[in-house]
mmCIF file of C-alpha atoms and ligand atoms in Angstrom:
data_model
loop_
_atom_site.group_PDB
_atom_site.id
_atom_site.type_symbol
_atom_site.label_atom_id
_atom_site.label_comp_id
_atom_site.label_asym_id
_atom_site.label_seq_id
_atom_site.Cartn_x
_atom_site.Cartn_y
_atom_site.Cartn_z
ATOM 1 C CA UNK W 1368 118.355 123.411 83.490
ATOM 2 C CA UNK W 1369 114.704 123.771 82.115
ATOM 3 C CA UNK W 1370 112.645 121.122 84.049
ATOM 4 C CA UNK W 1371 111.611 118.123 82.032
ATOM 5 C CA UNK W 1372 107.755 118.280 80.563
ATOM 6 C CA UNK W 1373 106.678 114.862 80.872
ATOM 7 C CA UNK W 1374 103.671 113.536 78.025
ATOM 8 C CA UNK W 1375 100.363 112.508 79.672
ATOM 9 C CA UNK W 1376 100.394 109.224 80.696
ATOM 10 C CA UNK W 1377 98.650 106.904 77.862
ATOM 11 C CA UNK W 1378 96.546 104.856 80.953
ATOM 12 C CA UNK W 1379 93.326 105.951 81.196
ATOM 13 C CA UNK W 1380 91.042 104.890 83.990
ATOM 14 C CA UNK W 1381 87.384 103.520 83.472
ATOM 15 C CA UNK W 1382 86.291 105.345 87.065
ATOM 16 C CA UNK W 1383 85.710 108.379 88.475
ATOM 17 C CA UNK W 1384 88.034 108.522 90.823
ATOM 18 C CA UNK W 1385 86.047 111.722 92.760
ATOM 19 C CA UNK W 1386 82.430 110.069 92.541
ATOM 20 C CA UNK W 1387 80.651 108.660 96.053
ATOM 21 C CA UNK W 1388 80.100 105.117 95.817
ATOM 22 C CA UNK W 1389 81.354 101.642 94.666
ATOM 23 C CA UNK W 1390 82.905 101.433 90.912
ATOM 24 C CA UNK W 1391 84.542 98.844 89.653
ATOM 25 C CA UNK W 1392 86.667 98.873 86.739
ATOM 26 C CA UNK W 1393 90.017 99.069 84.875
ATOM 27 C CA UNK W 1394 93.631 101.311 84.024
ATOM 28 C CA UNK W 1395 93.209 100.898 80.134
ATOM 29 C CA UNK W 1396 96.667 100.892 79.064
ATOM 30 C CA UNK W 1397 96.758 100.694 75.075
ATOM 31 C CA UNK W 1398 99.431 97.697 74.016
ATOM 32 C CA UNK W 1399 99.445 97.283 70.446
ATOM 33 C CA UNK W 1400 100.988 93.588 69.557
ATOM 34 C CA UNK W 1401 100.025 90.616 67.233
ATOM 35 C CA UNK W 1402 96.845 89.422 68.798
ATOM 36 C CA UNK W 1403 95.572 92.303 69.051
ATOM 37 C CA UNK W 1404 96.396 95.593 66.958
ATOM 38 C CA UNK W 1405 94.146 98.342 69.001
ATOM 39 C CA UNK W 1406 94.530 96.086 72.414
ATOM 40 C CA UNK W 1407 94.913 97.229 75.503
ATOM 41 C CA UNK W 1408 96.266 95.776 78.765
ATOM 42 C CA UNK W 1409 93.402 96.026 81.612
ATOM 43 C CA UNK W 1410 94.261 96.478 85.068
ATOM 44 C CA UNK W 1411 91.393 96.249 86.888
ATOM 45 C CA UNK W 1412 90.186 98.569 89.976
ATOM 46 C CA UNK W 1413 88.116 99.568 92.577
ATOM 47 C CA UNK W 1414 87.109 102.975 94.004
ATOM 48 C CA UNK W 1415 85.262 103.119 96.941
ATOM 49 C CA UNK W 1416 84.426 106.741 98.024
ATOM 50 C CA UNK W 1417 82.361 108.440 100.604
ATOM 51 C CA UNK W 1418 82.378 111.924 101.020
ATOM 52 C CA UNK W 1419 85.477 113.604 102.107
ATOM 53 C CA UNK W 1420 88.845 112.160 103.873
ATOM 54 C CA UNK W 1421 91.909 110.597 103.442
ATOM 55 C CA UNK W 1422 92.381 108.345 100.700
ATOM 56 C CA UNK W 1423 93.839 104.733 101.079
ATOM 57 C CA UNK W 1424 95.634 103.052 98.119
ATOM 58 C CA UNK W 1425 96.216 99.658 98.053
ATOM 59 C CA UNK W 1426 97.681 97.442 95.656
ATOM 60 C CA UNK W 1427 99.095 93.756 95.660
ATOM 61 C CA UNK W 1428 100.715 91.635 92.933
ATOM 62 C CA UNK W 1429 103.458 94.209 92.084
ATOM 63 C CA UNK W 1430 105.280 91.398 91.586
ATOM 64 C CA UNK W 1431 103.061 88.548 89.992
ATOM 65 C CA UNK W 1432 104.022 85.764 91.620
ATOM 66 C CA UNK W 1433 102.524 86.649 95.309
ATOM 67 C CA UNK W 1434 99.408 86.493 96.303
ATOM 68 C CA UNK W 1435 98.465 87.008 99.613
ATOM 69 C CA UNK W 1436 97.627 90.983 98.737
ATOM 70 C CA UNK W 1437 95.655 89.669 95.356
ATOM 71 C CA UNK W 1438 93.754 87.503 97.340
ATOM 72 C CA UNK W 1439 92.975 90.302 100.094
ATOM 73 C CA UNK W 1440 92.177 92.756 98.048
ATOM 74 C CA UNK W 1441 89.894 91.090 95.231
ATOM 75 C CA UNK W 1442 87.982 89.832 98.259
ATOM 76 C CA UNK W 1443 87.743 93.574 99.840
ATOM 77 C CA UNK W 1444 87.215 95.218 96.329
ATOM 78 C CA UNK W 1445 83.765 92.374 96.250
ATOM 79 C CA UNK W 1446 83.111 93.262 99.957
ATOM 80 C CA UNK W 1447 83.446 96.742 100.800
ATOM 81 C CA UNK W 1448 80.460 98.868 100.629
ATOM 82 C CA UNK W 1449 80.621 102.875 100.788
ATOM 83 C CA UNK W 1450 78.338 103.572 103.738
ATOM 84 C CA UNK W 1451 81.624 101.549 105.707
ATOM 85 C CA UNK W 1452 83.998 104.434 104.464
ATOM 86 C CA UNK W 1453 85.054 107.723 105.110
ATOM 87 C CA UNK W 1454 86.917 109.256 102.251
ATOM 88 C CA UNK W 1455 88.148 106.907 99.617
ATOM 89 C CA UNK W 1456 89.781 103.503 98.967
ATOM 90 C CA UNK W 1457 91.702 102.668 95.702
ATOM 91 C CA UNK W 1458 92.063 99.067 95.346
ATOM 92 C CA UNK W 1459 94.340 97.142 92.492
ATOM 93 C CA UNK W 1460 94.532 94.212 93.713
ATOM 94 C CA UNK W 1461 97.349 93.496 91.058
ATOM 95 C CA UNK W 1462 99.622 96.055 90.160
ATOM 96 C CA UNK W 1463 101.551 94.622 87.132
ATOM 97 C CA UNK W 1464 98.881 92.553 86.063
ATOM 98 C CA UNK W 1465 100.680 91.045 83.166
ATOM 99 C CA UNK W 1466 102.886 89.277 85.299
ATOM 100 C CA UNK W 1467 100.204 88.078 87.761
ATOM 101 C CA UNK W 1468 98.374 86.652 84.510
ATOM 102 C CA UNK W 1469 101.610 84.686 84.026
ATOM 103 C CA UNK W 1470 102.018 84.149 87.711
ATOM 104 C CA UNK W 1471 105.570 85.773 87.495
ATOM 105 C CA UNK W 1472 107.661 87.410 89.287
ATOM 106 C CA UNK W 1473 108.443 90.128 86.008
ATOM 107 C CA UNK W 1474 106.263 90.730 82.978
ATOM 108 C CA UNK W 1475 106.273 88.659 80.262
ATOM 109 C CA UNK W 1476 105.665 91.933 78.053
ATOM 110 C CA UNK W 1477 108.990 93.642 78.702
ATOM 111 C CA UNK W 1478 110.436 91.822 81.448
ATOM 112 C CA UNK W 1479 109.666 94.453 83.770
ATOM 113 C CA UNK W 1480 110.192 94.414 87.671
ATOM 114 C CA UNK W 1481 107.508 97.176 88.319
ATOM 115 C CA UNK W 1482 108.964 97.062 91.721
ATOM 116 C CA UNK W 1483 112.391 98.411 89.901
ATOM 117 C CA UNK W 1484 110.846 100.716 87.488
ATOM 118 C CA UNK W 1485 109.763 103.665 89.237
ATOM 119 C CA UNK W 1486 109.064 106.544 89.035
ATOM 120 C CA UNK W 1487 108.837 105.060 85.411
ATOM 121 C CA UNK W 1488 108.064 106.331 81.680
ATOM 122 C CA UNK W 1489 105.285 107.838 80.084
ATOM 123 C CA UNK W 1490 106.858 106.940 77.059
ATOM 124 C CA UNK W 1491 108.420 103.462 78.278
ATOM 125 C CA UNK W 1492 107.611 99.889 78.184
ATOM 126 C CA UNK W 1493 104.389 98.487 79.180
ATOM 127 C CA UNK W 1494 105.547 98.370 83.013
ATOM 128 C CA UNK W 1495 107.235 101.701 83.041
ATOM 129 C CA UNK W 1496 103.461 103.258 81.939
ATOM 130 C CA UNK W 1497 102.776 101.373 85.088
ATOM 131 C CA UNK W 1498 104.927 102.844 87.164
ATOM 132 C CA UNK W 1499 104.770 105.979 85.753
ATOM 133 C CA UNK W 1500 101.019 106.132 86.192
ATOM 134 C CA UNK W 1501 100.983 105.117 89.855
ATOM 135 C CA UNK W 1502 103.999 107.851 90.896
ATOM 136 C CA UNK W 1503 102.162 110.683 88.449
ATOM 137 C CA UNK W 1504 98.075 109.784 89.313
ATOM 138 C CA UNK W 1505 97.781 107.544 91.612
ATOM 139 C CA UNK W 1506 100.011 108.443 94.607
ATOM 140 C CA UNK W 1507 99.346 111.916 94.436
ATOM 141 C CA UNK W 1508 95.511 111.344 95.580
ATOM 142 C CA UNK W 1509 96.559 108.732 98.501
ATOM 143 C CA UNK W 1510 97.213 109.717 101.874
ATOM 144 C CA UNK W 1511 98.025 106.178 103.176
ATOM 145 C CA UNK W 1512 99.868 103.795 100.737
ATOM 146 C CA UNK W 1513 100.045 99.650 101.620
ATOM 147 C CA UNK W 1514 101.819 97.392 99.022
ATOM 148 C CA UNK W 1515 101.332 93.699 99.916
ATOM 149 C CA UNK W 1516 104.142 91.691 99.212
ATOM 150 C CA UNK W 1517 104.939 88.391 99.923
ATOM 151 C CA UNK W 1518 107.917 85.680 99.039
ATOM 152 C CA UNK W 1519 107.093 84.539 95.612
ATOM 153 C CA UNK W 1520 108.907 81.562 93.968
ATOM 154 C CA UNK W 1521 111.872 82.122 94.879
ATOM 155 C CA UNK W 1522 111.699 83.184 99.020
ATOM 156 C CA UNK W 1523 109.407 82.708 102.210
ATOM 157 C CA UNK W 1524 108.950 84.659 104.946
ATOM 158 C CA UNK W 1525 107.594 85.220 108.264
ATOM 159 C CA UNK W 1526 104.590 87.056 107.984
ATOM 160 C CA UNK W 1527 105.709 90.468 108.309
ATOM 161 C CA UNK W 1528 104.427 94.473 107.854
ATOM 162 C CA UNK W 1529 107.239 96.748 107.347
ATOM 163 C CA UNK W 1530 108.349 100.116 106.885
ATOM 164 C CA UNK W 1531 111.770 102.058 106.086
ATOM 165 C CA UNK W 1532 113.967 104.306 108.514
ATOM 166 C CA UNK W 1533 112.964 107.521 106.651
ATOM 167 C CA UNK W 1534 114.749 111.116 106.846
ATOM 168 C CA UNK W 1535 111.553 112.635 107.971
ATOM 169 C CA UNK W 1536 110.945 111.067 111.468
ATOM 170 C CA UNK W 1537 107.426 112.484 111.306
ATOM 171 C CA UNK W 1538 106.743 110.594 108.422
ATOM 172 C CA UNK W 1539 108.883 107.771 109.572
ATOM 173 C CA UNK W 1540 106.686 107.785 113.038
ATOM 174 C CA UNK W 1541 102.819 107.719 110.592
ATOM 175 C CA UNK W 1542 104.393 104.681 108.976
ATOM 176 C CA UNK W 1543 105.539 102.923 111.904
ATOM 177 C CA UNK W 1544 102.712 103.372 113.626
ATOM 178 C CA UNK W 1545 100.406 102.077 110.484
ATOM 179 C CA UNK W 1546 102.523 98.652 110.509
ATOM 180 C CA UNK W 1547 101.468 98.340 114.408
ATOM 181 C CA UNK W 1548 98.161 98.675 113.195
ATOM 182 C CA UNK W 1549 98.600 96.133 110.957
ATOM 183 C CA UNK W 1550 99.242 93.692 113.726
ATOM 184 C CA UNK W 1551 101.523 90.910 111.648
ATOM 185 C CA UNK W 1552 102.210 88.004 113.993
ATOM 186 C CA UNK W 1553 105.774 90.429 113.207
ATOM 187 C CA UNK W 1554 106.536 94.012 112.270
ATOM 188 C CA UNK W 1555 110.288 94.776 110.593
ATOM 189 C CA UNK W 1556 111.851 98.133 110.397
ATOM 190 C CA UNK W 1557 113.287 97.120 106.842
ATOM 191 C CA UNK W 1558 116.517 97.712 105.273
ATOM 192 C CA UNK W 1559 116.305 97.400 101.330
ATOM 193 C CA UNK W 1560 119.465 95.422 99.837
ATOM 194 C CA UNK W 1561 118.575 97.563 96.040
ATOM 195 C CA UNK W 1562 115.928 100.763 96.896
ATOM 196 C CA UNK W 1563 116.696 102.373 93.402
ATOM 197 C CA UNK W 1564 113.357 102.157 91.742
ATOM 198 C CA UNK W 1565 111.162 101.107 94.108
ATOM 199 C CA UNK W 1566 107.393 102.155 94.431
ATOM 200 C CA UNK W 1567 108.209 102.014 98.327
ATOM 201 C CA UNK W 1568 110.757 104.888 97.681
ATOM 202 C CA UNK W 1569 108.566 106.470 95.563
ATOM 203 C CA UNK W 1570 105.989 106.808 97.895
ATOM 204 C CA UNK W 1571 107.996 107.688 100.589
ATOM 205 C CA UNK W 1572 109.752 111.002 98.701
ATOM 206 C CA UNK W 1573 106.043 111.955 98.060
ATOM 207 C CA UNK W 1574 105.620 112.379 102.105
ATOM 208 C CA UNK W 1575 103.008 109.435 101.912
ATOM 209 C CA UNK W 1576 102.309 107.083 104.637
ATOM 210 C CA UNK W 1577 103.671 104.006 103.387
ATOM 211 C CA UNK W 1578 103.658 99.965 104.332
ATOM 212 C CA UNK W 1579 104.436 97.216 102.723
ATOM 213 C CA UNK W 1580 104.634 93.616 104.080
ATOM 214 C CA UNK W 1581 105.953 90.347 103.520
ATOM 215 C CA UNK W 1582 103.626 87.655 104.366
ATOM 216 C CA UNK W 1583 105.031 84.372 103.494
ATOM 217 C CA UNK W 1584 106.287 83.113 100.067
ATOM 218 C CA UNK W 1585 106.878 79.891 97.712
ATOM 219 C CA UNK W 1586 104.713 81.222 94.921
ATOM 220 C CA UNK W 1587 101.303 80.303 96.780
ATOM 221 C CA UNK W 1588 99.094 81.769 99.525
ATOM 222 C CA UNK W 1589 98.272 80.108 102.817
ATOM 223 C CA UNK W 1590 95.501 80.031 104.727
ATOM 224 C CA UNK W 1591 97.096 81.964 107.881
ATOM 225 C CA UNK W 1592 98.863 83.910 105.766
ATOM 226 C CA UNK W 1593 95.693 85.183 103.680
ATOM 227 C CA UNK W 1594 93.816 85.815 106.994
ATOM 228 C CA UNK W 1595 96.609 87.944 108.150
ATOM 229 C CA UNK W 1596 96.519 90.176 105.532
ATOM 230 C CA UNK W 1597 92.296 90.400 104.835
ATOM 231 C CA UNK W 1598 92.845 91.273 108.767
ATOM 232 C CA UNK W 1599 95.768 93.460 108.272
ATOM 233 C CA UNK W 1600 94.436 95.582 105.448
ATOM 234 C CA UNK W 1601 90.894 96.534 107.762
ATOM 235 C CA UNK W 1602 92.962 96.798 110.624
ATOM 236 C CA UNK W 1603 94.808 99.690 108.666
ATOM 237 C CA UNK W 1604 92.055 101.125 106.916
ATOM 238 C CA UNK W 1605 90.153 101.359 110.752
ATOM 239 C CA UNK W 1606 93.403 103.173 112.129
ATOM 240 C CA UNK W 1607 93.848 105.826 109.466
ATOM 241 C CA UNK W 1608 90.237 106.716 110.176
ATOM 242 C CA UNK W 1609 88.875 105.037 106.664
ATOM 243 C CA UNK W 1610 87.057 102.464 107.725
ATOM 244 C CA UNK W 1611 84.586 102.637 110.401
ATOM 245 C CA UNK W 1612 82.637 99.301 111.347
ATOM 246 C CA UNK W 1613 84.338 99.341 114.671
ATOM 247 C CA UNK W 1614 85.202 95.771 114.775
ATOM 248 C CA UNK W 1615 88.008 93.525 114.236
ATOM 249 C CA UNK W 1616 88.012 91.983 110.984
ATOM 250 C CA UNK W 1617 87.134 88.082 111.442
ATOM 251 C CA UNK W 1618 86.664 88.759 115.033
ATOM 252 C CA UNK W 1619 89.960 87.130 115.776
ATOM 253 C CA UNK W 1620 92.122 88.160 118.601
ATOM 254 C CA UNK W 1621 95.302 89.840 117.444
ATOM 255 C CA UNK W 1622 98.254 88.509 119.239
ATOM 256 C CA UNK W 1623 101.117 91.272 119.784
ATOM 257 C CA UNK W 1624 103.344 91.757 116.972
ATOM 258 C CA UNK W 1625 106.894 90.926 117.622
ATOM 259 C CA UNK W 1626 109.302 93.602 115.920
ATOM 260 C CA UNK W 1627 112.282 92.565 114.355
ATOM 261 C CA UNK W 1628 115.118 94.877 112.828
ATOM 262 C CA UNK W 1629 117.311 94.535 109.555
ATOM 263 C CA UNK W 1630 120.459 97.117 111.257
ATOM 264 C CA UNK W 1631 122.914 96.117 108.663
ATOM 265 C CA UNK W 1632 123.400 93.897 105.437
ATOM 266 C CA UNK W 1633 125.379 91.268 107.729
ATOM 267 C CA UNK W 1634 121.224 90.049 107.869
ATOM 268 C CA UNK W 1635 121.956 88.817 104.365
ATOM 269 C CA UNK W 1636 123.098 85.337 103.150
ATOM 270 C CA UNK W 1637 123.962 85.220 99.617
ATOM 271 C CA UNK W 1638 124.812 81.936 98.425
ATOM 272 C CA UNK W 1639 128.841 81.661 97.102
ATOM 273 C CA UNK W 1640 127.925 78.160 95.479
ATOM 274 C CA UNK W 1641 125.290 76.304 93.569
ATOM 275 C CA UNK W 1642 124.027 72.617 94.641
ATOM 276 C CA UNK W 1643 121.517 71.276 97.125
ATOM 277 C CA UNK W 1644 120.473 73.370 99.878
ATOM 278 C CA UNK W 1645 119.989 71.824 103.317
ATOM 279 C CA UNK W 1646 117.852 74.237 105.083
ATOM 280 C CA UNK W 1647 119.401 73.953 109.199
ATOM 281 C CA UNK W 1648 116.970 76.311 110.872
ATOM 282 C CA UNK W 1649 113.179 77.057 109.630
ATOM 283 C CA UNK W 1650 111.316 80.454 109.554
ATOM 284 C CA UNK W 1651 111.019 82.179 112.883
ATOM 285 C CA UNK W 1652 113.310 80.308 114.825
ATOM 286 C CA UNK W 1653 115.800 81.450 116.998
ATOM 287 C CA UNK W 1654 119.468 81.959 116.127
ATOM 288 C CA UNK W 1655 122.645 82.634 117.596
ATOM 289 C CA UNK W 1656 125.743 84.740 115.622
ATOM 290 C CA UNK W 1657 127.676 81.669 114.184
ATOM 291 C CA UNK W 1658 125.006 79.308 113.996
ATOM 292 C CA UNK W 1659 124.666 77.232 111.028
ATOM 293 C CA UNK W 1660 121.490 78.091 108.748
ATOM 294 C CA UNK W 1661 122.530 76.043 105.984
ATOM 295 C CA UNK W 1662 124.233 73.603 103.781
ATOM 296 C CA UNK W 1663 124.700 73.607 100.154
ATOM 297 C CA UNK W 1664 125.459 70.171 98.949
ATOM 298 C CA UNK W 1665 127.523 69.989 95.738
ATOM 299 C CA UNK W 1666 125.281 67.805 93.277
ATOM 300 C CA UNK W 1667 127.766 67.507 90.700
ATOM 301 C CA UNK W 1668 129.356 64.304 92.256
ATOM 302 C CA UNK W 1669 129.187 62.300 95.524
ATOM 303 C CA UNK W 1670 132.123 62.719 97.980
ATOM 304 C CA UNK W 1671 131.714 66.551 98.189
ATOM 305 C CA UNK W 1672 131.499 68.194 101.626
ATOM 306 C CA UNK W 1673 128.481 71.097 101.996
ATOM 307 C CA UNK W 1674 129.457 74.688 102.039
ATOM 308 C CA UNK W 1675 128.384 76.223 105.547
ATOM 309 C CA UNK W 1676 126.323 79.631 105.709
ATOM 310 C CA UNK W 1677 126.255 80.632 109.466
ATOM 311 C CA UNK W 1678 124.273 83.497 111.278
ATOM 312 C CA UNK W 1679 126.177 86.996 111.419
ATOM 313 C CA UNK W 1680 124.096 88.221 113.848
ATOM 314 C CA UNK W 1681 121.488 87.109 116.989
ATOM 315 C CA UNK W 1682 117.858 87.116 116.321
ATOM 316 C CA UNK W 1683 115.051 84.644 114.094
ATOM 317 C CA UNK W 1684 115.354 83.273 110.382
ATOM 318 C CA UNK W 1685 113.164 86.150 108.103
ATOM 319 C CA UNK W 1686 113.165 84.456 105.402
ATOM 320 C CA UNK W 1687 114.693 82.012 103.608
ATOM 321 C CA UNK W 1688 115.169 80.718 99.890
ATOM 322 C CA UNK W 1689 112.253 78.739 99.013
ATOM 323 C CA UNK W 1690 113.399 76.099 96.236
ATOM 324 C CA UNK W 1691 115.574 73.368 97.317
ATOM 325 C CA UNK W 1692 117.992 73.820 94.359
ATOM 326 C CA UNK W 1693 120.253 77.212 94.268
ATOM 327 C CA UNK W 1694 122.758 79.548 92.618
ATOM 328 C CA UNK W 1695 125.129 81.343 93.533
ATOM 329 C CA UNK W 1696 124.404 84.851 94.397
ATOM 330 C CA UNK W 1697 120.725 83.608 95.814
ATOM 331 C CA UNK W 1698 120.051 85.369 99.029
ATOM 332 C CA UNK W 1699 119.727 81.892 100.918
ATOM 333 C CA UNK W 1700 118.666 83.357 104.471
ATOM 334 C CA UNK W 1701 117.606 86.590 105.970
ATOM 335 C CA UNK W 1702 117.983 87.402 109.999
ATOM 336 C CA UNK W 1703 116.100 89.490 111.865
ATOM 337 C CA UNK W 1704 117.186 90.587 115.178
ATOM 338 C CA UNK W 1705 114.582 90.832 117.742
ATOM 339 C CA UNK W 1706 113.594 94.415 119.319
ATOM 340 C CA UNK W 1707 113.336 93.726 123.350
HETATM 341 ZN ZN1 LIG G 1390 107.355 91.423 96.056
#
């Protein structure tokens, strides 16, 4: 089979992306539509470069309803100065920025989960050019990949780093050892319930070092869950050689991370009902196999008795759904077990 010529990607960057010093500007991505016939969608960015060395490439809001890694990284892009670096940062601070305009999880454009739409399309909808333009441009020049990901609406979560069980144990050992860095109050070996389309995957079959985290949730950021990842992004940057001010970020001591594992789907609880959910156990408390982490209350009439969603497996609630109304097929609770 001939390979497949894919057209240039229609994004074009406002930066130099090989220059020394600070620029700050935009992925131009043309999206004709009633307001605005020769529009385009603007994405902004910063490049920080200094001489040569690896490249970071950091990016929050893929999905636009979490904010920790917007907040993080507007507030790095403002803050970081060249003379700090060695080699080069890329900094989006949001990804599919016309769902964090909307503050959703998707795009309003096209209903795109950029998070589902990799590698993506040249020739696609607005979040496939995304997607396509991070797997084709962007990933390419990165060494060291961190996605900052939190709960949004719909989940919260113990503030976590993560990375994948990969084929390559090499690779698998760089990312591992870039979530330590990290230094979460926890660090998850993660199992994905849907990896088909994922920039994680991506990145990952590109031989890049990759994390991603999950650092809390609801649709809001917190104040110890914004510190933790402002912290965790220098504290990466310092390890993979980037950043060199020699000092911890707020001058906070780092606790050790506690690592937690996701060694089968019996983590999951998906909801088999719709109603009122009563949550039993909160975020990072223990849990025995068989012990109840919820209740969902039928709210159709009085009378009812709950539906009961028990542990599968020993360790501390992950997450958990956030809103106190759900449907079924909502994953209601996530455990982790606990690495000794
Ligand atoms: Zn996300």
């Amino acid at each position: 089979m001939a390979p497949v010529t894919l057209a240039p990607s229609p994004i074009t960057p406002t930066v130099d992306f090989d220059r020394d010093g600070v620029q700050h500007g935009f992925l131009r991505l043309p999206y004709s539509r009633d307001d605005s016939a020769w529009g385009s969608v603007m994405i902004p960015l910063t490049v920080v470069r200094n001489g040569c060395g690896p490249t970071a490439l950091l990016t929050g809001a893929n999905h636009g309803d979490e904010y920790e890694g917007a907040v993080a990284l507007f507030d790095l892009a403002q803050t970081l100065t060249a003379d700090r670096v060695a080699g080069r940062v890329i900094i989006v601070p949001a990804m599919n920025y016309p769902a964090f305009q909307a503050g959703t999880r998707t795009s309003p454009i096209d209903k795109g989960n950029l998070n589902r739409s990799f590698p993506g399309r040249p020739d696609g909808t607005v979040t496939q050019k995304i997607a396509d333009y991070f797997a084709r441009e962007l990933l390419p020049l990165a060494d060291l990949v961190m996605d900052i990901h939190s709960g949004g609406r719909t989940l919260d979560f113990v503030p976590f780093a993560a990375a994948h069980i990969l084929p390559d144990k090499d690779q698998e050992a760089r990312c591992f050892a870039a979530v330590a860095a990290f230094a979460a109050p926890f660090s998850m070996r993660m199992l994905e319930i849907d990896a088909v389309g994922m920039y994680d995957t991506t990145a990952e079959e590109l031989g890049k070092t990759f994390v991603t985290t999950e650092l809390g949730g609801g649709g809001t950021g917190r104040a110890e869950t914004i510190a933790i990842a402002k912290r965790g992004v220098r504290n990466v940057l310092r390890h993979a050689g980037i950043l060199a001010d020699g000092q911890a970020a707020d001058g906070q001591p780092v606790e050790a991370s506690r690592w937690l594992d996701m060694p089968s789907g019996d983590c999951f609880r998906f909801a088999e009902d719709s109603g009122l959910i009563e949550a039993c156990v909160d975020l990072g408390q223990p849990v025995r196999a068989g012990d109840l982490l919820a209740r969902i209350h039928p709210i159709g009439r009085t009378g009812l008795a709950p539906a009961e969603y028990r542990a599968a497996l020993d360790g501390i609630l992950a997450a958990r759904h956030f809103p106190g109304l759900v449907k079924a097929g909502d994953c209601i609770a996530v455990v982790g077990t606990v690495e000794s």
